[in-house]
Coordinates of C-alpha atoms in Angstrom, one line a residue:
Chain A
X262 CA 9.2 59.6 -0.7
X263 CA 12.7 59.3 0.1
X264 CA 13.2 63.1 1.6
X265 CA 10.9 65.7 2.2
X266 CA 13.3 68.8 3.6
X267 CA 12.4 72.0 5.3
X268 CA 10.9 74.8 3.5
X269 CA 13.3 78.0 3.4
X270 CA 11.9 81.5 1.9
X271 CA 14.6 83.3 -0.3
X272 CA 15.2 87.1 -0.2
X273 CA 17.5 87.8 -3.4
X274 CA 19.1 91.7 -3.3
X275 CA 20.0 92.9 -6.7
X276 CA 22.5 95.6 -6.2
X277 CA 24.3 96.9 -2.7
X278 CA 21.9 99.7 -1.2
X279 CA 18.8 97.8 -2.7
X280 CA 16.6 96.1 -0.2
X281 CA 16.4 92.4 -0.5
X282 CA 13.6 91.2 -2.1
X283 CA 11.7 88.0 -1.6
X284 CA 11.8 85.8 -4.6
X285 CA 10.5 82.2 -3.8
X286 CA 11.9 79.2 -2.0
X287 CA 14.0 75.9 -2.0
X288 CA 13.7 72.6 -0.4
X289 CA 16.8 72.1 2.0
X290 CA 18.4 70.1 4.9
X291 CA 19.6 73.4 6.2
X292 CA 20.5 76.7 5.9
X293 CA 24.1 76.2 3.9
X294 CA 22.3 73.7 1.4
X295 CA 19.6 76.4 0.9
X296 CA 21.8 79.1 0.2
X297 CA 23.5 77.0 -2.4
X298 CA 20.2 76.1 -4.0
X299 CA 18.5 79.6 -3.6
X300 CA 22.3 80.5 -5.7
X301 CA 21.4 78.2 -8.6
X302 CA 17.6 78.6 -8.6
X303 CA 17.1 82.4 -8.0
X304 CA 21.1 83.8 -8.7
X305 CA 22.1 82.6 -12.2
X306 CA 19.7 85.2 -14.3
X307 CA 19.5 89.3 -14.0
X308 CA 21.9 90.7 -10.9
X309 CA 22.8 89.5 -7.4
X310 CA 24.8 90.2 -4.9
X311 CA 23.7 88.8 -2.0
X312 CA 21.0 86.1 -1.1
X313 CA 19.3 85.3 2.6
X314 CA 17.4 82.2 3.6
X315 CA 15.4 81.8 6.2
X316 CA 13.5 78.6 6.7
X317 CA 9.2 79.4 6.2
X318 CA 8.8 77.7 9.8
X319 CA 10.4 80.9 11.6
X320 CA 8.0 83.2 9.6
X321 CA 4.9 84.4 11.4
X322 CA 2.5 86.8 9.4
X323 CA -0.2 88.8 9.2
X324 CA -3.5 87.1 8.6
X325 CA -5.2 88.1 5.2
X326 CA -8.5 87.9 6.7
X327 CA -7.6 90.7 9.4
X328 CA -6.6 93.2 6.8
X329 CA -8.7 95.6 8.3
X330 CA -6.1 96.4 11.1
X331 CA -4.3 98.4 8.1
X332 CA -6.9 100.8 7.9
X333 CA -6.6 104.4 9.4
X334 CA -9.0 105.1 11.9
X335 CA -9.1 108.9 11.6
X336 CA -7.4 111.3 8.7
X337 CA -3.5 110.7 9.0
X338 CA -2.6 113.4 5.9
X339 CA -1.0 115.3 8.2
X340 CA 1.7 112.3 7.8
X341 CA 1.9 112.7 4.3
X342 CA 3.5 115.3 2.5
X343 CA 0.2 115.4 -0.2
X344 CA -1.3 116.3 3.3
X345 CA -0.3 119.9 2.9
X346 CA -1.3 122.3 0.5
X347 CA 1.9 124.7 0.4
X348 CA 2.0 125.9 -3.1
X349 CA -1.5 127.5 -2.9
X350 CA -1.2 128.7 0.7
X351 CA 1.9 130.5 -0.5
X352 CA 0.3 131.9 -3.5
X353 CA -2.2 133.3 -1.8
X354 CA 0.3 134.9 0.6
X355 CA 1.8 136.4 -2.2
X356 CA -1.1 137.6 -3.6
X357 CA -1.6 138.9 0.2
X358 CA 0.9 141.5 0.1
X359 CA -0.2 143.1 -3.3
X360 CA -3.0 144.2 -2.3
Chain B
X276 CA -1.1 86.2 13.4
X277 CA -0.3 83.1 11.1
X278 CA 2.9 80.9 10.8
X279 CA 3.6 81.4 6.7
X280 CA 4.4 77.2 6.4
X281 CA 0.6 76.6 7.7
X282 CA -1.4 76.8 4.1
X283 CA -4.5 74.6 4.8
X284 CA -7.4 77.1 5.9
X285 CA -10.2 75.7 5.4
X286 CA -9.2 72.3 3.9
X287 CA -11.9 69.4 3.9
X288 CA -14.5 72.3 4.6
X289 CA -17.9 71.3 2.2
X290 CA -21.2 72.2 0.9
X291 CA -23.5 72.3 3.5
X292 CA -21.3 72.8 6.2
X293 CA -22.3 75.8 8.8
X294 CA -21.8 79.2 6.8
X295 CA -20.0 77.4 3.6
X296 CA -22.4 79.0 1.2
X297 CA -21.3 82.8 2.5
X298 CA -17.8 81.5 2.6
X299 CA -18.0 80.4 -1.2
X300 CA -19.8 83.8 -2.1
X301 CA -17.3 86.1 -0.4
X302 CA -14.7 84.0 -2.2
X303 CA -16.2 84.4 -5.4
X304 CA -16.6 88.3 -5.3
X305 CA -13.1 88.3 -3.9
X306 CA -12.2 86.5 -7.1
X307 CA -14.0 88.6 -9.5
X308 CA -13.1 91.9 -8.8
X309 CA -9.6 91.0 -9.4
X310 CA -7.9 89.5 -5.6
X311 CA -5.6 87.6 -5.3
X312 CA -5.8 84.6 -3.7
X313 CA -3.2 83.8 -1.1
X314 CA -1.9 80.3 0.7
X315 CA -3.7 81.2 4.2
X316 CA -7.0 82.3 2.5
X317 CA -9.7 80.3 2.9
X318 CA -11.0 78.7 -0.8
X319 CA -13.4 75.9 -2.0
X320 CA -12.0 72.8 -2.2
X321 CA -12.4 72.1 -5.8
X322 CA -10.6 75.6 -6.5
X323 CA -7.6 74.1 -4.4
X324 CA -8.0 70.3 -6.2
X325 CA -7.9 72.1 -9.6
X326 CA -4.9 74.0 -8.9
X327 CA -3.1 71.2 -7.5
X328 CA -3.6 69.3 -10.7
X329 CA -3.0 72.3 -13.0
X330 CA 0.5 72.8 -11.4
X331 CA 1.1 69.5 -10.9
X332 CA 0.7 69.0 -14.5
X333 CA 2.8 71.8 -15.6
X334 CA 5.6 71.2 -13.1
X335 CA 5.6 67.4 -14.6
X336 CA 6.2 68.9 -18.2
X337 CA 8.8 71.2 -17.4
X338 CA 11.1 68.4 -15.8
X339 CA 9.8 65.8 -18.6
X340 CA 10.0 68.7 -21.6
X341 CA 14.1 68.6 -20.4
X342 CA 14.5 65.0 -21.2
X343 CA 14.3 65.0 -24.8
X344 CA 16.7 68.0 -25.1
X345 CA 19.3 67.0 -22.3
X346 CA 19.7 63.5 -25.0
X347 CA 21.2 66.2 -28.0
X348 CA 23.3 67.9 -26.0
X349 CA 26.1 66.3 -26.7
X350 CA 25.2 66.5 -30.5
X351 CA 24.5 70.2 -30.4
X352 CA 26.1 71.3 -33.6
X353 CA 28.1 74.3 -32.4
X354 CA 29.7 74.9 -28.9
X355 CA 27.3 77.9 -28.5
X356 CA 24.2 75.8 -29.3
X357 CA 25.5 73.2 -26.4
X358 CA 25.7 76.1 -23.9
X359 CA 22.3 77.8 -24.4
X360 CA 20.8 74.3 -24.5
X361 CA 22.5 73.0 -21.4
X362 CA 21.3 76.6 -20.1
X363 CA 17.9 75.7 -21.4
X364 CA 17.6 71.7 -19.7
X365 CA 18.5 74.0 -16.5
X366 CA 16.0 76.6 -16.4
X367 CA 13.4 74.0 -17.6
X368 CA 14.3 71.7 -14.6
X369 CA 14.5 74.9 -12.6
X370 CA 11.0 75.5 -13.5
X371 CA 9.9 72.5 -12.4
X372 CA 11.1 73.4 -9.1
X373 CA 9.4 76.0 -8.7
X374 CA 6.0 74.8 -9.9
X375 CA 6.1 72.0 -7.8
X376 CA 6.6 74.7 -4.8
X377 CA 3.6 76.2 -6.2
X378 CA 1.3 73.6 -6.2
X379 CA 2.7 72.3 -2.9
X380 CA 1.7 75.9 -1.0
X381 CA -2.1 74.4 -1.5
X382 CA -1.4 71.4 1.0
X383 CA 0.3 68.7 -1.3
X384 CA 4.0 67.7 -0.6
X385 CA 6.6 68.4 -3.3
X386 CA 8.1 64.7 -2.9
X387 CA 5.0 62.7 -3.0
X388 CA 4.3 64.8 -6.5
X389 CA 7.7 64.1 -7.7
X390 CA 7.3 60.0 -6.7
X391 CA 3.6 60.0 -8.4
X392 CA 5.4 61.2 -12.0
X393 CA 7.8 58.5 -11.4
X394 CA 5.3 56.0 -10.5
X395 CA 3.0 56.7 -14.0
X396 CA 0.2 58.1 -11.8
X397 CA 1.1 61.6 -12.8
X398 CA 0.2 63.3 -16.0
X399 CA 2.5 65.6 -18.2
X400 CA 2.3 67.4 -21.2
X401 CA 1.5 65.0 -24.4
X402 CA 4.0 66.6 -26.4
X403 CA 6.5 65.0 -24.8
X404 CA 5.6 61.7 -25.1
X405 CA 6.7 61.7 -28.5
X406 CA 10.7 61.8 -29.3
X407 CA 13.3 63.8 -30.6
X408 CA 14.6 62.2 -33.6
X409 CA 17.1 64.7 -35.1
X410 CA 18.6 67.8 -34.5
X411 CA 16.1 69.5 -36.3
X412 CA 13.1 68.6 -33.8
X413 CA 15.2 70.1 -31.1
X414 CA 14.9 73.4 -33.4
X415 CA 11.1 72.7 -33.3
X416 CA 10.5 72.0 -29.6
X417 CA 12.5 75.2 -28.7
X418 CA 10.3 77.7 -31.2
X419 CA 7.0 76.3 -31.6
X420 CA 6.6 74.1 -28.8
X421 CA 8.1 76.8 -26.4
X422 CA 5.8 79.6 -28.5
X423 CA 2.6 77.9 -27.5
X424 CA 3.6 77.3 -23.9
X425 CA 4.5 80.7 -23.6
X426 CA 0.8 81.4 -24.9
X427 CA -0.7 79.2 -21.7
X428 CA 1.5 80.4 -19.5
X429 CA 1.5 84.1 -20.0
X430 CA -2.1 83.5 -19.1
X431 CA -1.9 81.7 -16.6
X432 CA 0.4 84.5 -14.7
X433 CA -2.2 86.6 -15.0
X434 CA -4.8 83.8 -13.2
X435 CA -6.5 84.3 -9.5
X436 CA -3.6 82.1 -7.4
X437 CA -0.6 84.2 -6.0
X438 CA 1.8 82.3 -5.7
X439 CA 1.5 80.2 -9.3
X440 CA 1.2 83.4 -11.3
X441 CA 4.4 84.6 -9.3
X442 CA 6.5 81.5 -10.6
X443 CA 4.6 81.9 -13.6
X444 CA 5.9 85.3 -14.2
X445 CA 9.9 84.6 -13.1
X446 CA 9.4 81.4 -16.0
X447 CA 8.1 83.6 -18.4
X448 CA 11.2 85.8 -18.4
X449 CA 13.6 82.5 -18.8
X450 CA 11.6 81.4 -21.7
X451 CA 11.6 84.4 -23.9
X452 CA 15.3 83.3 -24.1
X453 CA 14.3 79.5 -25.0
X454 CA 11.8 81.1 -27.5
X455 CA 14.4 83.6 -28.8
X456 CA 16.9 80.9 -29.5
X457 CA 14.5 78.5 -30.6
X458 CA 13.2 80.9 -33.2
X459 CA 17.0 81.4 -34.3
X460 CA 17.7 78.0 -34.2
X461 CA 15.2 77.6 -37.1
X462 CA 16.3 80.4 -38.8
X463 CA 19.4 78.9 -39.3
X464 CA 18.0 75.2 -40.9
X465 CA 15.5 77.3 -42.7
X466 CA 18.2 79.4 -44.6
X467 CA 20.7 76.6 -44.4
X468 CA 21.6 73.9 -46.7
X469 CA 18.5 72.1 -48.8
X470 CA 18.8 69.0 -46.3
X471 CA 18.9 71.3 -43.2
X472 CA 15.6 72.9 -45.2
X473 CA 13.8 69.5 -45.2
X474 CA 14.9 68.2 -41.9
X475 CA 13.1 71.2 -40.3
X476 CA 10.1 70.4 -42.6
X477 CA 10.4 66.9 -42.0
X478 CA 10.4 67.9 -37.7
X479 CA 7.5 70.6 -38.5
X480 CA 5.4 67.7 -40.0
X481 CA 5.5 65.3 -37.5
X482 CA 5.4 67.5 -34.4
X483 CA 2.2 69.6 -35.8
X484 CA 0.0 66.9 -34.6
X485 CA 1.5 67.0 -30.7
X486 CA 1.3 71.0 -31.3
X487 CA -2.3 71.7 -32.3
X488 CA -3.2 69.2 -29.3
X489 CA -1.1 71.2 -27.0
X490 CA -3.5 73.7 -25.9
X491 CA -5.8 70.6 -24.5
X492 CA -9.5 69.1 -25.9
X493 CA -11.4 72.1 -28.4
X494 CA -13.8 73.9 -26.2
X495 CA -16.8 71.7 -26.9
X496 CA -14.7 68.5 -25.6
X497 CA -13.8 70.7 -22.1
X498 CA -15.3 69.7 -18.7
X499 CA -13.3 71.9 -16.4
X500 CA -13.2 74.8 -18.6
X501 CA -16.1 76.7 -17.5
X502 CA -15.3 76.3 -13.8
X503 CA -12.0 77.0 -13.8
X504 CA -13.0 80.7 -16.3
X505 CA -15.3 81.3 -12.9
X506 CA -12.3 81.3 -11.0
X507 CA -9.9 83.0 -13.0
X508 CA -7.7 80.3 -12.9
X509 CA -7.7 80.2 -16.4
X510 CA -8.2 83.3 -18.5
X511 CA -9.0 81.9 -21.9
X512 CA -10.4 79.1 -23.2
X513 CA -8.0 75.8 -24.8
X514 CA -9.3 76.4 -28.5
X515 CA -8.5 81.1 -27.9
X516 CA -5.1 80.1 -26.7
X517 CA -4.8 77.6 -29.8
X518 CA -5.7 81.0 -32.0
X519 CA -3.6 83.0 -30.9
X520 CA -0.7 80.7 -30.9
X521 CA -1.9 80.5 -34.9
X522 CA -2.5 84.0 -35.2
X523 CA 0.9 84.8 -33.7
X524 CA 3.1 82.3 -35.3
X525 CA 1.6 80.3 -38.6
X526 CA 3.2 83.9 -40.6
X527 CA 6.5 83.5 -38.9
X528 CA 6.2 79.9 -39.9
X529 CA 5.6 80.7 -43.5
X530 CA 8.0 83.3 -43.2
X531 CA 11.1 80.4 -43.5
X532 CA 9.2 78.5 -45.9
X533 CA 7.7 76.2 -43.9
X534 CA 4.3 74.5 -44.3
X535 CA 1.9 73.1 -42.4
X536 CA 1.1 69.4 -43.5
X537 CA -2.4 69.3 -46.1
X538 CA -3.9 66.9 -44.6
X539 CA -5.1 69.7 -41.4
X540 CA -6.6 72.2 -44.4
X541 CA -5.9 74.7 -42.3
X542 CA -7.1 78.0 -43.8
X543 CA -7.7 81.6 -42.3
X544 CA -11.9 82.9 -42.4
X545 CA -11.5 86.4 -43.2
X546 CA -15.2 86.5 -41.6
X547 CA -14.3 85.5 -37.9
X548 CA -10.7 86.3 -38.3
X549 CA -10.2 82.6 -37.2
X550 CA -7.8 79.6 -38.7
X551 CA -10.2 76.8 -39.4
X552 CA -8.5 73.4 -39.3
X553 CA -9.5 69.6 -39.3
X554 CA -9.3 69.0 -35.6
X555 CA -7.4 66.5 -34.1
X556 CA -8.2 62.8 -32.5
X557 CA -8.8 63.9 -28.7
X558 CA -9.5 60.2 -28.1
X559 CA -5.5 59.5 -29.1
X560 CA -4.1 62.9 -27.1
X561 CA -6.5 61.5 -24.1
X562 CA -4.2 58.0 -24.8
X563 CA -1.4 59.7 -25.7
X564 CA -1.6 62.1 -21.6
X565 CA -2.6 58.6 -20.1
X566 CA 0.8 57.2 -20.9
X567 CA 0.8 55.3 -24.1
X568 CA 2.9 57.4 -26.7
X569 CA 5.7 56.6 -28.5
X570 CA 8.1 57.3 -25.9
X571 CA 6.3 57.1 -22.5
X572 CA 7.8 54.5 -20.8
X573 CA 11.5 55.6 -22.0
X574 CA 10.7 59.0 -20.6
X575 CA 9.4 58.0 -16.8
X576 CA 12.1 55.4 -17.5
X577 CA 15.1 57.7 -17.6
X578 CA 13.6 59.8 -15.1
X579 CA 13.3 57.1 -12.6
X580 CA 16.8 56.3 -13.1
X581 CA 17.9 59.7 -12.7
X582 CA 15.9 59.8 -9.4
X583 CA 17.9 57.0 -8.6
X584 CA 21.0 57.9 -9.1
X585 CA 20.8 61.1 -7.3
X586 CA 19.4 59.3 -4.1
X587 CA 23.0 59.0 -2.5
X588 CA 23.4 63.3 -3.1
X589 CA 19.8 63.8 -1.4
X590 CA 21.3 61.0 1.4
X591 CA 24.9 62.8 1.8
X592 CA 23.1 66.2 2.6
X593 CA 20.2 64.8 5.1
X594 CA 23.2 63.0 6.8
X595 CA 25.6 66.5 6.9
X596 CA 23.0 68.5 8.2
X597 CA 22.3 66.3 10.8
X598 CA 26.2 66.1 12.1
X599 CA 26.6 62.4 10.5
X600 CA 29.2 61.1 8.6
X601 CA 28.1 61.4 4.8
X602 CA 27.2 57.8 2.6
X603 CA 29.8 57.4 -0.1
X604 CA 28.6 58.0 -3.5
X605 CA 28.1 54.5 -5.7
X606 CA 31.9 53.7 -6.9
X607 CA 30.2 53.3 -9.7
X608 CA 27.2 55.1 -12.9
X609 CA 24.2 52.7 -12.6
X610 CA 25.5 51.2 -9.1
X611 CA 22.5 53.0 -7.0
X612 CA 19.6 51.2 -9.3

């Protein structure tokens, strides 16, 4: 084993506007190596534009096992625009003032 | 809160040890109701082990599988055929990239995978221990070869570990160009000139042996089938995805006018809507994996060198990044071996 370089995670962005989206990883030295090899390995098919690395070692996650903290405690429709039942409530007021 | 580089949970754990058996169970239901399994998740260690050699495996072939085209691509026939096969060795090598990152995000390093192919210790896939004698073989590898790894691998993408059905799924879309230009590769011997006719004949016949052993041993031969079904690391079984490759290509194949060589009898059972065939030696395709086909040593050999020869490049960049003055490359091809 003559090298064993740092890990860096890839985020490849398909068009200006999109978000970048993470795609895999490359083996480099360091940051301007990776970005070359994230070029070749992730940027030579379908469309890019731009390409971030960001080496795996300055990622800190979630744990799988705590997935429970995404859970809502209580009902949070009232965040969410299904939450509201306009078209009904409107058609009842309409059907309100005929009578 | 977990650093994403740290992918060993659980690693070493064993039958028997405090709480293991919920562990396992928990892991199983996970597995069958559909999960995927992630780096930081806690699994069995055999699940891990057989992962690890699974990828390993595959990533081995993909950076082998590129050795017998890179040697015709100077005798590609047209300048277009040199392009999408130099495009080809890249995405194949490519491939092997990311497998090996695959494999490594269950705890073993890329490098010391790469050194155990060069070393012999590793296995790849037995069709490539056998060479590429002509031009037409090349038209062979790319279709049918390419066909019935797209078969395993379209499979495997849809198997219970995220990260290797991830790469899986990025490789697929590269090879349904391989595949594509493979198919029209043969299109063009098949309706070509009567010795471009039997040169592809002549390739079919003596790479239908490598192909029908592709898939791996038939079902009755299989040890780790059964387990690794359980885990939905594998979806189908080595003699389904040897079917459907049949199913799916033997009329494309007699499409062009090709034929399969007599001595398999290969015919088609109406009844169980099956090909039956005379099934190959598994002892020689278990010689064959271990490293004694016709071109095994040449293959490891020219990847060895390769390795070699690139050492200065991997040596150049270590030194840049660390504010050194980079080696000099060899003045000379061969010089670094």
């Amino acid at each position: 084993m003559d090298s064993q370089w740092k890990i860096f995670e890839v985020f490849h962005q398909s068009a200006r506007g999109e978000p970048h989206v993470h795609v895999g990883s490359v083996h480099a030295p360091d940051g301007d190596t990776a970005l070359m090899l994230a070029k070749e390995q992730f940027g030579r098919r379908q469309a890019c534009v731009n390409i971030w690395v960001v080496a795996a070692s300055a990622i800190v996650a979630t744990s799988y096992d705590d997935a429970d903290m995404f859970e809502h405690a209580t009902d949070k429709s009232y965040r969410e625009a299904f939450g509201y039942e306009t078209t009904k409530r409107a058609k009842l007021a309409g059907d309100a003032e005929e009578i | 809160m977990v650093r994403l580089a740290d992918n060993t949970a659980g690693w070493g754990d064993k039958p028997g040890d405090p709480g293991y058996e919920d562990r396992l169970a928990k892991f199983e239901a996970r597995v069958a109701r559909g999960d995927k399994v992630e780096p930081g998740d806690w699994m069995p260690n055999d699940y891990r082990q057989q992962l690890i050699r699974l990828i390993h495996v595959h990533a081995n072939s993909e950076i082998c599988g590129a050795l017998p085209e890179g040697t015709w691509i100077p005798h590609a026939p047209t300048f277009k055929r040199k392009l999408a096969l130099c495009a080809k060795v890249q995405d194949e090598v490519g491939h092997g990239q990311l497998l090996y990152r695959a494999a490594e995000t269950l705890g073993k390093p890329r490098e010391e995978m790469i050194d155990e192919l060069i070393s012999g210790k590793a296995k790849y896939s037995n069709v490539f221990h056998y060479p590429a004698e002509t031009w037409a073989d090349v038209c062979v590898i790319a279709w049918l070869i390419d066909a019935a790894a797209i078969v395993n691998q379209k499979m495997m993408a849809d198997g219970s570990y995220g990260p290797y059905g991830r790469a899986l799924r990025r490789i697929c879309y590269e090879e349904a160009f391989h595949l594509t230009h493979g198919y029209d590769m043969c299109i063009s011997m098949a309706t070509g000139t009567k010795l471009q006719r039997e040169m592809l004949q002549d390739a079919v016949n003596r790479w239908w042996k490598p192909i029908m052993m592709f898939h791996g041993p038939a079902d009755k031969e299989s040890t780790h089938t059964a387990q690794l079904m359980k885990w939905k690391i594998k979806l189908k079984t080595n003699d389904e995805q040897r079917q459907e490759f049949l199913r799916k290509y033997l009329p494309k194949m007699f499409n062009l006018g090709l034929t399969v060589p007599a001595e398999w009898e290969l015919r088609f059972d109406e009844k169980s809507r099956t090909w039956l065939y005379n099934e190959p030696d598994w002892e020689e395709f278990k010689t064959v994996v271990r490293g004694n086909g016709p071109v095994s040593s040449q293959r490891l050999e020219t990847r060895r060198l390769s390795h070699e020869h690139g050492r200065w490049v991997r040596e150049a960049l270590t030194a840049a990044a660390a504010g050194k003055r980079a080696p000099l490359p060899p003045t000379a091809v061969g010089a670094a071996s």
